[in-house]
C-alpha cells in the first residue's frame, strides 16, 4: 500500500470512528428525549433506520478498506449521514425538528475533509434531503404548511447552499495551499 493510500485509509477510518460516536449519541438523544412523543409509526421508522444505520457502518468499513479513492469513501460516508438525518427530521416533526441543523453540520464536516466539488454536491444533497423529509412529514401528517413554515424551509435551504459555497471556497483555498506546499 502506497503512503498516500495508507494516509487516506487512516483518515477515513478516523472519520468513521467519529461519525459512529456522533450518530450513536444522536440516536440516544432522540430515543431518550423524543421517542415517547413520536406516534407509533414514526417510532418504528426510527428504530428500523437506527438498526439499518448501525448495519451500514460495517459495510462502510469494508468499502473504505477496498478502495483507495478518498473522495468516493467520503461521499459514501456522508451520504449515509444525510439519510440518517433526513429520517430523524421526518420522525421528529418535519419543519419543527430539533435535528434540522445537523444538515448544516454535515456540510461543514464535508468542507473540512473533501474537495470543493464534493462539498457542493453534498450541500445540494443535504438541501434535497431536508426538503424531502419536511414535505414527506407534511404529507404524512396531512397538514398544510403555513407561510412561516415555508419561510423557515427557504431559510434552511438557503443556509445550506451558503454554507456549502463557503466551505467549497475554503476547500479550494486549502487545496491550493497544499499544492503550493508540495511544489515548494
PDB file of C-alpha atoms in Angstrom, residues 15-174:
ATOM      1  CA  UNK A  15     -13.698   9.818  10.330  1.00  0.00           C
ATOM      2  CA  UNK A  16     -15.721   6.609  10.551  1.00  0.00           C
ATOM      3  CA  UNK A  17     -14.975   6.317  14.276  1.00  0.00           C
ATOM      4  CA  UNK A  18     -16.023   9.910  14.938  1.00  0.00           C
ATOM      5  CA  UNK A  19     -19.177   9.514  12.880  1.00  0.00           C
ATOM      6  CA  UNK A  20     -20.107   6.310  14.722  1.00  0.00           C
ATOM      7  CA  UNK A  21     -19.746   8.061  18.069  1.00  0.00           C
ATOM      8  CA  UNK A  22     -21.748  11.115  16.985  1.00  0.00           C
ATOM      9  CA  UNK A  23     -24.500   9.054  15.318  1.00  0.00           C
ATOM     10  CA  UNK A  24     -24.826   6.837  18.382  1.00  0.00           C
ATOM     11  CA  UNK A  25     -25.025   9.898  20.620  1.00  0.00           C
ATOM     12  CA  UNK A  26     -27.721  11.488  18.429  1.00  0.00           C
ATOM     13  CA  UNK A  27     -29.764   8.307  18.319  1.00  0.00           C
ATOM     14  CA  UNK A  28     -29.563   8.043  22.114  1.00  0.00           C
ATOM     15  CA  UNK A  29     -30.720  11.646  22.477  1.00  0.00           C
ATOM     16  CA  UNK A  30     -33.588  11.040  20.056  1.00  0.00           C
ATOM     17  CA  UNK A  31     -34.572   7.876  21.897  1.00  0.00           C
ATOM     18  CA  UNK A  32     -34.327   9.366  25.375  1.00  0.00           C
ATOM     19  CA  UNK A  33     -35.849  12.802  24.816  1.00  0.00           C
ATOM     20  CA  UNK A  34     -38.241  12.429  21.907  1.00  0.00           C
ATOM     21  CA  UNK A  35     -39.065   8.745  21.470  1.00  0.00           C
ATOM     22  CA  UNK A  36     -42.124   8.689  23.744  1.00  0.00           C
ATOM     23  CA  UNK A  37     -43.551  11.752  21.932  1.00  0.00           C
ATOM     24  CA  UNK A  38     -43.463  10.133  18.492  1.00  0.00           C
ATOM     25  CA  UNK A  39     -46.500   8.346  17.075  1.00  0.00           C
ATOM     26  CA  UNK A  40     -46.033   4.594  16.831  1.00  0.00           C
ATOM     27  CA  UNK A  41     -45.342   4.532  13.077  1.00  0.00           C
ATOM     28  CA  UNK A  42     -42.588   7.113  13.463  1.00  0.00           C
ATOM     29  CA  UNK A  43     -41.097   5.126  16.353  1.00  0.00           C
ATOM     30  CA  UNK A  44     -40.937   2.054  14.174  1.00  0.00           C
ATOM     31  CA  UNK A  45     -39.372   4.024  11.320  1.00  0.00           C
ATOM     32  CA  UNK A  46     -36.771   5.466  13.680  1.00  0.00           C
ATOM     33  CA  UNK A  47     -35.932   2.030  15.080  1.00  0.00           C
ATOM     34  CA  UNK A  48     -35.606   0.467  11.635  1.00  0.00           C
ATOM     35  CA  UNK A  49     -33.388   3.290  10.417  1.00  0.00           C
ATOM     36  CA  UNK A  50     -31.221   3.166  13.549  1.00  0.00           C
ATOM     37  CA  UNK A  51     -30.693  -0.568  13.077  1.00  0.00           C
ATOM     38  CA  UNK A  52     -30.064  -0.143   9.340  1.00  0.00           C
ATOM     39  CA  UNK A  53     -27.584   2.653  10.014  1.00  0.00           C
ATOM     40  CA  UNK A  54     -25.690   0.544  12.519  1.00  0.00           C
ATOM     41  CA  UNK A  55     -25.586  -2.281   9.960  1.00  0.00           C
ATOM     42  CA  UNK A  56     -24.467   0.177   7.277  1.00  0.00           C
ATOM     43  CA  UNK A  57     -21.359   1.119   9.281  1.00  0.00           C
ATOM     44  CA  UNK A  58     -19.639  -2.284   8.854  1.00  0.00           C
ATOM     45  CA  UNK A  59     -20.417  -2.093   5.129  1.00  0.00           C
ATOM     46  CA  UNK A  60     -18.749   1.308   5.032  1.00  0.00           C
ATOM     47  CA  UNK A  61     -15.773  -0.160   6.884  1.00  0.00           C
ATOM     48  CA  UNK A  62     -15.405  -2.897   4.256  1.00  0.00           C
ATOM     49  CA  UNK A  63     -15.851  -0.341   1.491  1.00  0.00           C
ATOM     50  CA  UNK A  64     -13.108   2.002   2.721  1.00  0.00           C
ATOM     51  CA  UNK A  65     -10.734  -0.962   3.054  1.00  0.00           C
ATOM     52  CA  UNK A  66     -11.326  -1.921  -0.587  1.00  0.00           C
ATOM     53  CA  UNK A  67     -10.996   1.468  -2.263  1.00  0.00           C
ATOM     54  CA  UNK A  68      -8.138   3.905  -2.390  1.00  0.00           C
ATOM     55  CA  UNK A  69     -10.134   6.914  -3.578  1.00  0.00           C
ATOM     56  CA  UNK A  70     -10.597   9.325  -0.724  1.00  0.00           C
ATOM     57  CA  UNK A  71     -13.397  11.201  -2.497  1.00  0.00           C
ATOM     58  CA  UNK A  72     -15.518   8.080  -3.036  1.00  0.00           C
ATOM     59  CA  UNK A  73     -15.046   6.964   0.564  1.00  0.00           C
ATOM     60  CA  UNK A  74     -16.035  10.370   1.887  1.00  0.00           C
ATOM     61  CA  UNK A  75     -19.074  10.539  -0.390  1.00  0.00           C
ATOM     62  CA  UNK A  76     -20.332   7.145   0.804  1.00  0.00           C
ATOM     63  CA  UNK A  77     -19.903   8.089   4.448  1.00  0.00           C
ATOM     64  CA  UNK A  78     -21.573  11.484   4.238  1.00  0.00           C
ATOM     65  CA  UNK A  79     -24.487  10.359   2.073  1.00  0.00           C
ATOM     66  CA  UNK A  80     -25.254   7.753   4.753  1.00  0.00           C
ATOM     67  CA  UNK A  81     -25.258  10.525   7.331  1.00  0.00           C
ATOM     68  CA  UNK A  82     -27.625  12.606   5.208  1.00  0.00           C
ATOM     69  CA  UNK A  83     -30.061   9.701   5.054  1.00  0.00           C
ATOM     70  CA  UNK A  84     -29.942   9.238   8.828  1.00  0.00           C
ATOM     71  CA  UNK A  85     -30.548  12.932   9.496  1.00  0.00           C
ATOM     72  CA  UNK A  86     -33.375  13.043   6.936  1.00  0.00           C
ATOM     73  CA  UNK A  87     -35.154  10.240   8.778  1.00  0.00           C
ATOM     74  CA  UNK A  88     -34.514  11.949  12.127  1.00  0.00           C
ATOM     75  CA  UNK A  89     -36.065  15.159  10.785  1.00  0.00           C
ATOM     76  CA  UNK A  90     -39.052  13.242   9.415  1.00  0.00           C
ATOM     77  CA  UNK A  91     -39.543  11.261  12.616  1.00  0.00           C
ATOM     78  CA  UNK A  92     -39.197  14.282  14.888  1.00  0.00           C
ATOM     79  CA  UNK A  93     -41.684  16.637  13.294  1.00  0.00           C
ATOM     80  CA  UNK A  94     -40.539  17.950   9.927  1.00  0.00           C
ATOM     81  CA  UNK A  95     -40.076  21.723   9.908  1.00  0.00           C
ATOM     82  CA  UNK A  96     -40.018  21.989  13.698  1.00  0.00           C
ATOM     83  CA  UNK A  97     -37.465  19.214  14.120  1.00  0.00           C
ATOM     84  CA  UNK A  98     -34.601  19.883  16.525  1.00  0.00           C
ATOM     85  CA  UNK A  99     -32.339  17.807  14.236  1.00  0.00           C
ATOM     86  CA  UNK A 100     -32.576  20.034  11.127  1.00  0.00           C
ATOM     87  CA  UNK A 101     -29.352  21.878  11.985  1.00  0.00           C
ATOM     88  CA  UNK A 102     -27.433  18.614  11.509  1.00  0.00           C
ATOM     89  CA  UNK A 103     -27.650  19.027   7.741  1.00  0.00           C
ATOM     90  CA  UNK A 104     -25.505  22.143   8.078  1.00  0.00           C
ATOM     91  CA  UNK A 105     -23.034  20.362  10.312  1.00  0.00           C
ATOM     92  CA  UNK A 106     -22.656  17.612   7.732  1.00  0.00           C
ATOM     93  CA  UNK A 107     -21.922  20.196   5.036  1.00  0.00           C
ATOM     94  CA  UNK A 108     -19.315  21.829   7.290  1.00  0.00           C
ATOM     95  CA  UNK A 109     -17.732  18.439   8.024  1.00  0.00           C
ATOM     96  CA  UNK A 110     -17.569  17.643   4.310  1.00  0.00           C
ATOM     97  CA  UNK A 111     -15.955  21.010   3.627  1.00  0.00           C
ATOM     98  CA  UNK A 112     -13.169  20.245   6.074  1.00  0.00           C
ATOM     99  CA  UNK A 113     -12.465  16.820   4.571  1.00  0.00           C
ATOM    100  CA  UNK A 114     -13.363  16.824   0.882  1.00  0.00           C
ATOM    101  CA  UNK A 115     -12.556  18.685  -2.332  1.00  0.00           C
ATOM    102  CA  UNK A 116     -14.763  21.609  -3.430  1.00  0.00           C
ATOM    103  CA  UNK A 117     -16.902  19.727  -5.951  1.00  0.00           C
ATOM    104  CA  UNK A 118     -17.831  17.037  -3.433  1.00  0.00           C
ATOM    105  CA  UNK A 119     -18.624  19.747  -0.874  1.00  0.00           C
ATOM    106  CA  UNK A 120     -21.045  21.434  -3.284  1.00  0.00           C
ATOM    107  CA  UNK A 121     -22.602  18.078  -4.219  1.00  0.00           C
ATOM    108  CA  UNK A 122     -23.195  17.168  -0.571  1.00  0.00           C
ATOM    109  CA  UNK A 123     -24.672  20.643   0.100  1.00  0.00           C
ATOM    110  CA  UNK A 124     -27.143  20.116  -2.748  1.00  0.00           C
ATOM    111  CA  UNK A 125     -27.966  16.606  -1.500  1.00  0.00           C
ATOM    112  CA  UNK A 126     -28.425  17.965   2.039  1.00  0.00           C
ATOM    113  CA  UNK A 127     -30.928  20.527   0.733  1.00  0.00           C
ATOM    114  CA  UNK A 128     -32.791  17.851  -1.210  1.00  0.00           C
ATOM    115  CA  UNK A 129     -32.820  15.507   1.795  1.00  0.00           C
ATOM    116  CA  UNK A 130     -34.118  18.306   4.034  1.00  0.00           C
ATOM    117  CA  UNK A 131     -36.865  19.220   1.591  1.00  0.00           C
ATOM    118  CA  UNK A 132     -37.857  15.568   1.134  1.00  0.00           C
ATOM    119  CA  UNK A 133     -38.039  14.922   4.863  1.00  0.00           C
ATOM    120  CA  UNK A 134     -40.011  18.097   5.631  1.00  0.00           C
ATOM    121  CA  UNK A 135     -42.508  17.713   2.799  1.00  0.00           C
ATOM    122  CA  UNK A 136     -42.878  13.972   3.421  1.00  0.00           C
ATOM    123  CA  UNK A 137     -43.712  14.715   7.049  1.00  0.00           C
ATOM    124  CA  UNK A 138     -46.246  17.368   5.996  1.00  0.00           C
ATOM    125  CA  UNK A 139     -47.835  14.919   3.540  1.00  0.00           C
ATOM    126  CA  UNK A 140     -47.791  12.089   6.096  1.00  0.00           C
ATOM    127  CA  UNK A 141     -49.366  14.181   8.841  1.00  0.00           C
ATOM    128  CA  UNK A 142     -51.909  15.681   6.433  1.00  0.00           C
ATOM    129  CA  UNK A 143     -51.028  19.238   7.389  1.00  0.00           C
ATOM    130  CA  UNK A 144     -50.702  22.251   5.161  1.00  0.00           C
ATOM    131  CA  UNK A 145     -47.525  24.256   5.656  1.00  0.00           C
ATOM    132  CA  UNK A 146     -48.107  27.778   6.860  1.00  0.00           C
ATOM    133  CA  UNK A 147     -46.306  30.806   5.498  1.00  0.00           C
ATOM    134  CA  UNK A 148     -43.926  30.907   8.473  1.00  0.00           C
ATOM    135  CA  UNK A 149     -43.015  27.242   7.939  1.00  0.00           C
ATOM    136  CA  UNK A 150     -42.392  27.881   4.249  1.00  0.00           C
ATOM    137  CA  UNK A 151     -40.123  30.798   5.108  1.00  0.00           C
ATOM    138  CA  UNK A 152     -38.249  28.609   7.590  1.00  0.00           C
ATOM    139  CA  UNK A 153     -37.778  25.967   4.875  1.00  0.00           C
ATOM    140  CA  UNK A 154     -36.500  28.611   2.474  1.00  0.00           C
ATOM    141  CA  UNK A 155     -34.119  29.949   5.121  1.00  0.00           C
ATOM    142  CA  UNK A 156     -32.802  26.463   5.918  1.00  0.00           C
ATOM    143  CA  UNK A 157     -32.154  25.540   2.278  1.00  0.00           C
ATOM    144  CA  UNK A 158     -30.573  28.936   1.582  1.00  0.00           C
ATOM    145  CA  UNK A 159     -28.315  28.487   4.605  1.00  0.00           C
ATOM    146  CA  UNK A 160     -27.291  25.025   3.380  1.00  0.00           C
ATOM    147  CA  UNK A 161     -26.343  26.420  -0.028  1.00  0.00           C
ATOM    148  CA  UNK A 162     -24.491  29.340   1.557  1.00  0.00           C
ATOM    149  CA  UNK A 163     -22.559  27.082   3.937  1.00  0.00           C
ATOM    150  CA  UNK A 164     -21.791  24.714   1.059  1.00  0.00           C
ATOM    151  CA  UNK A 165     -20.432  27.569  -1.049  1.00  0.00           C
ATOM    152  CA  UNK A 166     -18.301  28.970   1.750  1.00  0.00           C
ATOM    153  CA  UNK A 167     -16.940  25.526   2.652  1.00  0.00           C
ATOM    154  CA  UNK A 168     -16.198  24.801  -1.032  1.00  0.00           C
ATOM    155  CA  UNK A 169     -14.267  28.083  -1.280  1.00  0.00           C
ATOM    156  CA  UNK A 170     -12.312  27.161   1.853  1.00  0.00           C
ATOM    157  CA  UNK A 171     -11.651  23.667   0.495  1.00  0.00           C
ATOM    158  CA  UNK A 172     -10.395  25.134  -2.800  1.00  0.00           C
ATOM    159  CA  UNK A 173      -8.112  27.518  -0.905  1.00  0.00           C
ATOM    160  CA  UNK A 174      -6.816  24.613   1.196  1.00  0.00           C
TER     161      UNK A 174
END
